[in-house]
Coordinates of C-alpha atoms in Angstrom, one line a residue:
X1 CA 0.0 0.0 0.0
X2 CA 2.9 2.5 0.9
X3 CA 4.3 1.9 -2.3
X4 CA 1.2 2.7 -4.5
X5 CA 0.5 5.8 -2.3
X6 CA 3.9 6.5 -3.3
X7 CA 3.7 6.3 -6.8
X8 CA 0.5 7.8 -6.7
X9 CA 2.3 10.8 -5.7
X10 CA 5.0 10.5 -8.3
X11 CA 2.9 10.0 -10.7
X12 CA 0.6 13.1 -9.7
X13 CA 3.7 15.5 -9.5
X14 CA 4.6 14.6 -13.5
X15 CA 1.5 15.0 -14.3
X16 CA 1.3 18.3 -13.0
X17 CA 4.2 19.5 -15.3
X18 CA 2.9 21.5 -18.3
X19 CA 2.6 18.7 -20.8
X20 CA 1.1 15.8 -22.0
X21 CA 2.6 12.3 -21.3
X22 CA 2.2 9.2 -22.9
X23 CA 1.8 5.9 -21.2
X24 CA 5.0 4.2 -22.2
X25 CA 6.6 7.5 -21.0
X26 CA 5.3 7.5 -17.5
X27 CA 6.0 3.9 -17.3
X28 CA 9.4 4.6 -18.1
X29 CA 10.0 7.1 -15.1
X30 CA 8.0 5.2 -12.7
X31 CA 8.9 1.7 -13.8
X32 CA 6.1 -0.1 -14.4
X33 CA 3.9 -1.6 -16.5
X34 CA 1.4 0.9 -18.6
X35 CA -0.8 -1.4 -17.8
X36 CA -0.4 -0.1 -14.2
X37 CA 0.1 3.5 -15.1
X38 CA -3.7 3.3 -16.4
X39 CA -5.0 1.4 -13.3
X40 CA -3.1 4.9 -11.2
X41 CA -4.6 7.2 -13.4
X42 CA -8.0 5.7 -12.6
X43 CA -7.2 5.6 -9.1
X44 CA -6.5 9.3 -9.3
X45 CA -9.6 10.3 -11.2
X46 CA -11.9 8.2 -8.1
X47 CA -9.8 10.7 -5.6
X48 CA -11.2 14.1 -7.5
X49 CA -8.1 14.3 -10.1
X50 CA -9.5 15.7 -13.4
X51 CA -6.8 13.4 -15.8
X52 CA -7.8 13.6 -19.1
X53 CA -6.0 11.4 -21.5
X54 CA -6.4 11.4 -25.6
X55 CA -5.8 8.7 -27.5
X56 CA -3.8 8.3 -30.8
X57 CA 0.1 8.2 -32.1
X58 CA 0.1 11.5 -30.1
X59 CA -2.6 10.9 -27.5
X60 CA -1.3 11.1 -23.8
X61 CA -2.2 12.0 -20.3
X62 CA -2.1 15.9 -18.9
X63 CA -3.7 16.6 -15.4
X64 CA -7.0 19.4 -16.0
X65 CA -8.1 21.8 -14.1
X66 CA -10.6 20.8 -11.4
X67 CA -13.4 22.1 -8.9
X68 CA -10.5 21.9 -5.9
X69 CA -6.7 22.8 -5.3
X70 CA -5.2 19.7 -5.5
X71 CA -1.6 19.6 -3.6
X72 CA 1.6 21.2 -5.3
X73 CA 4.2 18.5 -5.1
X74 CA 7.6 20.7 -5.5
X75 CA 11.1 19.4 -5.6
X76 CA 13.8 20.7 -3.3
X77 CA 14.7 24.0 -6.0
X78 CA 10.7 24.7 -6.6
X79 CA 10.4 24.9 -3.0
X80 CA 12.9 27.2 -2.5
X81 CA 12.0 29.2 -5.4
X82 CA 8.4 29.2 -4.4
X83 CA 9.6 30.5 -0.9
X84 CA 11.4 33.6 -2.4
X85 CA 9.1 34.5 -4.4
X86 CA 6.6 35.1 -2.3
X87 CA 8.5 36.7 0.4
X88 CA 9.5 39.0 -2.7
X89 CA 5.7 39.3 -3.6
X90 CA 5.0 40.4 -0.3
X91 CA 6.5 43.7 -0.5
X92 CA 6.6 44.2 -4.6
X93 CA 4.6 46.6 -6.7
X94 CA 1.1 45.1 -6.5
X95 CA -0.9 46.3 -3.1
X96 CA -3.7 43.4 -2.2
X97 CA -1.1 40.9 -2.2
X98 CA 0.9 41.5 1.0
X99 CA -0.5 39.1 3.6
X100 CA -2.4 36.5 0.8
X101 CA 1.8 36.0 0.4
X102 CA 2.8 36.2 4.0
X103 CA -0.3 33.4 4.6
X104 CA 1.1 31.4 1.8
X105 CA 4.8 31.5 2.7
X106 CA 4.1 30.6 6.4
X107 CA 2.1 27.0 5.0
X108 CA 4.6 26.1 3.0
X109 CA 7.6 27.1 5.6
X110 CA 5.8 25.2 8.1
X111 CA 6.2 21.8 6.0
X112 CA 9.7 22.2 4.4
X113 CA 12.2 19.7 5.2
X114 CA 14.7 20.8 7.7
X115 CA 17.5 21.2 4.9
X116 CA 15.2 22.9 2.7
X117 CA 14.0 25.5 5.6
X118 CA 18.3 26.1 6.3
X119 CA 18.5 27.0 2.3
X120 CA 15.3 29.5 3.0
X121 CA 16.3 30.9 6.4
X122 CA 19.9 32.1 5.6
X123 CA 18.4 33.9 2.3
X124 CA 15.9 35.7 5.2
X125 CA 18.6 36.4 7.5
X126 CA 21.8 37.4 5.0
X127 CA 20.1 38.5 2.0
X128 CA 19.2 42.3 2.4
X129 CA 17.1 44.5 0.2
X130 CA 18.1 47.7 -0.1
X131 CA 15.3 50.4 0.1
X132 CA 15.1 52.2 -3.5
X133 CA 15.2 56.0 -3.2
X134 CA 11.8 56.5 -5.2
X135 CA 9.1 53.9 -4.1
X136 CA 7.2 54.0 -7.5
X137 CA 3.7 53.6 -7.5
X138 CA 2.0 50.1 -6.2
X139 CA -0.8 48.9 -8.3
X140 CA -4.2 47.1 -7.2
X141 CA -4.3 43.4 -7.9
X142 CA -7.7 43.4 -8.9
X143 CA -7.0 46.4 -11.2
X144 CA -4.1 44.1 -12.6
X145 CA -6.6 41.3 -12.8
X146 CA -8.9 43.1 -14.6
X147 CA -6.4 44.5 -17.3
X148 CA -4.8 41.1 -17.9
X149 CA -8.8 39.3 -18.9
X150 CA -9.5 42.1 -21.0
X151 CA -6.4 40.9 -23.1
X152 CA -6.8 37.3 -23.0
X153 CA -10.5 37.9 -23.6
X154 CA -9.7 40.8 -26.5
X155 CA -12.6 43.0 -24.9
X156 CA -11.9 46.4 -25.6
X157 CA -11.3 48.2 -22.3
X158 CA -12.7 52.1 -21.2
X159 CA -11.0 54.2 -18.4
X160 CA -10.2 57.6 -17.4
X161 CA -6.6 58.4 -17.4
X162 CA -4.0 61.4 -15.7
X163 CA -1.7 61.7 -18.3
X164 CA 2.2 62.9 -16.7
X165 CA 1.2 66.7 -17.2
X166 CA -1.6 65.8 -14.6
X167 CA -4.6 66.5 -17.4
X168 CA -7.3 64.3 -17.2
X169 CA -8.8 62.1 -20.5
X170 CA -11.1 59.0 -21.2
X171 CA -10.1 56.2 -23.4
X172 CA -11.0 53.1 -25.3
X173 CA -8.6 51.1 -25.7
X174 CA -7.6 47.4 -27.4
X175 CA -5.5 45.9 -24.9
X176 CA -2.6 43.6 -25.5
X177 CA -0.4 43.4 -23.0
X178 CA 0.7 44.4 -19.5
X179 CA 4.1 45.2 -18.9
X180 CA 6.4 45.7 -15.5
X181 CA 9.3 47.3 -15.5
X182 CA 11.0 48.4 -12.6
X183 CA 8.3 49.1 -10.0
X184 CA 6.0 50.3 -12.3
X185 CA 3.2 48.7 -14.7
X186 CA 2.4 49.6 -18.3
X187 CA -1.0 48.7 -20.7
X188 CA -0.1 48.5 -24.0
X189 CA -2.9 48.8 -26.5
X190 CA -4.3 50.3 -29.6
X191 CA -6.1 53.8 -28.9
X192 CA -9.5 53.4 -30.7
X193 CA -10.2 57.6 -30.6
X194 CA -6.8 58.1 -32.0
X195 CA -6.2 54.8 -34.0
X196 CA -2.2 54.3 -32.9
X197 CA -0.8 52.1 -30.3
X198 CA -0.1 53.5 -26.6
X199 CA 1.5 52.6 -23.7
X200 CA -0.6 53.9 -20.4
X201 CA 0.8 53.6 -16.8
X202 CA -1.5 51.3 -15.1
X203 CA -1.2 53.6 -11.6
X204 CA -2.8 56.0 -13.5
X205 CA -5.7 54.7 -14.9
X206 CA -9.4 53.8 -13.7
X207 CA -11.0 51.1 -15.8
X208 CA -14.9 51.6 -15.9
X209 CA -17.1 48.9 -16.2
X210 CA -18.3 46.8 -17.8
X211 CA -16.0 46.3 -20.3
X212 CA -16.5 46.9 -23.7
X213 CA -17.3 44.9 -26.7
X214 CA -15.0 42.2 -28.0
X215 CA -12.6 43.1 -31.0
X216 CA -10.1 41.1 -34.0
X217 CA -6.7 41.3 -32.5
X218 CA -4.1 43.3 -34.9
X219 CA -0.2 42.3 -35.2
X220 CA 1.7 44.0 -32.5
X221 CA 3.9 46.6 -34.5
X222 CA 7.2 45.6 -32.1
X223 CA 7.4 43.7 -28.7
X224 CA 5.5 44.8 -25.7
X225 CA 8.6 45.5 -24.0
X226 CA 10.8 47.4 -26.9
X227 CA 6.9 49.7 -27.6
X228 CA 6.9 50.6 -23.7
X229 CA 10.7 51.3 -23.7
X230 CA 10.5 53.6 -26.5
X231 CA 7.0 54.9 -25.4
X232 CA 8.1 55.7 -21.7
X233 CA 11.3 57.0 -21.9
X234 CA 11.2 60.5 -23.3
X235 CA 7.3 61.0 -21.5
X236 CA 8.7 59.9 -18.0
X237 CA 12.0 62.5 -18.5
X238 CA 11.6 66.2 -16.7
X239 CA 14.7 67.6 -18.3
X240 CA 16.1 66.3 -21.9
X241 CA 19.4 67.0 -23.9
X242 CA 21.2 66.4 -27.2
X243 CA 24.5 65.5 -26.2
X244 CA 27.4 65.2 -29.1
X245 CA 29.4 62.3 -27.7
X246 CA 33.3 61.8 -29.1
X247 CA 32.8 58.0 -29.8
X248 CA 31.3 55.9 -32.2
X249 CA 27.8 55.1 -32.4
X250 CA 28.3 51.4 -32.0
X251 CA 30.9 51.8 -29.4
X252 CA 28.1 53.8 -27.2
X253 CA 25.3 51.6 -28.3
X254 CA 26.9 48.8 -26.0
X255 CA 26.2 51.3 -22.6
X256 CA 22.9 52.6 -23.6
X257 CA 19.7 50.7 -24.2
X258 CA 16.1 51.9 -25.4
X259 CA 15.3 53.1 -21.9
X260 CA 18.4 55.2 -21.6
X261 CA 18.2 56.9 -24.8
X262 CA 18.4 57.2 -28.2
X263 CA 21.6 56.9 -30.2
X264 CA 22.1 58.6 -34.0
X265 CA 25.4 58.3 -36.0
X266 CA 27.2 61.7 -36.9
X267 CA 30.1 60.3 -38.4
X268 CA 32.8 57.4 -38.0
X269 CA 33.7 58.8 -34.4
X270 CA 30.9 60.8 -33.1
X271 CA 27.0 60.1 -32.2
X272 CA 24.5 62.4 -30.9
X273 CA 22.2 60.7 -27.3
X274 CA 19.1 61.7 -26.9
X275 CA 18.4 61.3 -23.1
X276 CA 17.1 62.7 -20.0
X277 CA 16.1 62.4 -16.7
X278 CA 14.4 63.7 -13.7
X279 CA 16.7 66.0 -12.2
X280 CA 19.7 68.0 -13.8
X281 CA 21.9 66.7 -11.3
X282 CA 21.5 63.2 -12.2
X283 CA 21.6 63.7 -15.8
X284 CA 24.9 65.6 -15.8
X285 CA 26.1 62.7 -13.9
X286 CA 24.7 60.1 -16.1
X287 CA 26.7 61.8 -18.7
X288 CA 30.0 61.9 -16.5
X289 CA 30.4 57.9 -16.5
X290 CA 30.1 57.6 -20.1
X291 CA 33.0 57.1 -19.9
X292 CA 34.0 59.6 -23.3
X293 CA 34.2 63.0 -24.2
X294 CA 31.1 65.3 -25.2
X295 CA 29.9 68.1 -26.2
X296 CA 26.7 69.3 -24.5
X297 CA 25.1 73.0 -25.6
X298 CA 21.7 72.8 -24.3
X299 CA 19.4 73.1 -21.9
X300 CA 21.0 75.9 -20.3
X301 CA 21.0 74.7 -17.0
X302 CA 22.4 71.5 -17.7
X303 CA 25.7 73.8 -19.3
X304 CA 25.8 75.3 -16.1
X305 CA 26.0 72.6 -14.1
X306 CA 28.7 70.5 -15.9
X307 CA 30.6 73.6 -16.0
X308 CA 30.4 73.8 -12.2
X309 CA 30.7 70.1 -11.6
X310 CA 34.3 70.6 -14.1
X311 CA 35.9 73.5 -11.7
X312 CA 34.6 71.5 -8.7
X313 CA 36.8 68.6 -9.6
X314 CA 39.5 70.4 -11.3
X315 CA 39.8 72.2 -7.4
X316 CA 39.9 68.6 -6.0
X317 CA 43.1 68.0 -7.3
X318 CA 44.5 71.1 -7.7
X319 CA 44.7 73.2 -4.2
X320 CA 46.1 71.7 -1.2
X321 CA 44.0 70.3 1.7
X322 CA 43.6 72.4 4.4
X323 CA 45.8 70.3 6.6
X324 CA 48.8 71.5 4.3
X325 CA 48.4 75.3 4.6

């Protein structure tokens, strides 16, 4: 009997892989007969397990969805895995989730081998976050729930939005996919008033309901990722500059990705970056570790400041300490 139970639960855990598996394949990992691999499955679909099987030269067996959780059998790395992640979720981007992950983690810390709970308890003790300087906005799981059926769905969503000048709009909009990055969360979709693709910070918008009607998907004109690179960047930048930089394009291209800036060729040993950020200060220091020469002419304020920053560390290493004098 201990031995069936314990094939059982084998048996259960590859099934719960994403995949199908055929009989002679299932036999093969838990060595046995297929006849006895069919006489577990059925023992499995008396206990509540939806297995659903297909016959054929590619028929096999794949565990369904069913009325009831059934239990997660994880291996030693999915348990740890599991474990990080959702101390991680519990203090992410996505507000609702806190103590649904706390709950979680505690059930599954309270059953983890004793070697397993070691591996978990010295990343909790010697692995330390550091706090970011700009919390970002968190986002509503339900709100994120909502977003994410009206893709798979394809039903065309309608919300009021704050645009980053603070003015107010409402939109309806095909949505295709949601994107994180960072500590924030972007919609990417097709703007049905303006007929072009978006990118909308989900923080920043209010779905109303009920959703709208359904719609044909279009092709995506680029990935989700590379639209909300390019479509962030420059909107989410208080101060911007065209910097002349003394380098090749392709040698700069290497530091400086879609979500940096934009690189154009000048000639065989200069580009011009298209960047910003949200303070001068950082942006003139952005610009310090590139590492090469530029030239920088505008705005004004950004001039100043790299002119200042330049006497300041010229005096560095120029006058003597006080100790000296």
């Amino acid at each position: 009997m201990l031995e069936t139970a314990a094939r059982l639960l084998r048996l259960l855990s590859l099934l719960q892989t994403p995949r199908e598996w055929t009989g002679a394949e299932l036999a093969e990992r838990l060595s046995v007969s297929t006849r006895t691999v069919r006489n577990d499955v059925d023992r499995l679909r008396n206990l509540g397990y939806p297995v659903h099987g297909s016959r054929g030269a590619v028929g096999g067996y794949r565990l369904g969805a069913g009325g009831t959780l059934p239990p997660l059998l994880l291996d030693d790395e999915e348990a740890v895995a599991v474990a990080i992640g959702l101390r991680t979720a519990a203090g992410g981007t996505i507000t609702g989730v806190e103590e649904t992950s706390l709950r979680a983690l505690a059930k599954l810390e309270q059953v983890l081998p004793a070697r397993l709970q070691r591996r978990v308890d010295a990343l909790k003790r010697y692995a330390v976050v550091v706090p970011r300087d700009d919390l970002g906005p968190r986002v509503d799981a339900d709100r994120l729930s909502v977003l994410a059926a009206a893709c798979r769905d394809h039903e065309r969503l309608r919300f009021g939005y704050r645009s980053h000048d603070g003015s107010e709009s409402r939109r309806e909009v095909e949505p295709y996919r949601l994107v994180n990055w960072g500590r924030r969360w972007y919609l990417v979709g097709f703007d049905v008033e303006r007929a072009d693709w978006r990118t909308f910070r989900v923080d920043r918008l209010h779905p109303r309901t009920p959703t709208g009607p359904r719609f044909i998907p279009r092709d995506l004109p680029e990935e989700a990722v590379d639209q909300v690179r390019r479509g962030v960047s420059s909107a989410a930048w208080r101060y911007r500059a065209q910097v002349v930089v003394h380098a090749p394009a392709e040698q700069l291209i290497e530091q400086i990705n879609a979500a940096i800036g934009t690189i154009t060729p000048v000639d065989d040993t200069h580009c011009l970056l298209d960047t910003g950020a949200d303070s001068i200060e950082a942006l003139a220091v952005h610009l310090g570790l590139l590492g090469v020469d530029f030239t920088v002419t505008e705005p004004a304020e950004l001039v100043e400041l790299v002119r200042t920053l330049a006497g300041r560390y010229h005096r560095a290493t120029t006058e003597p300490r006080p100790q000296d004098t």
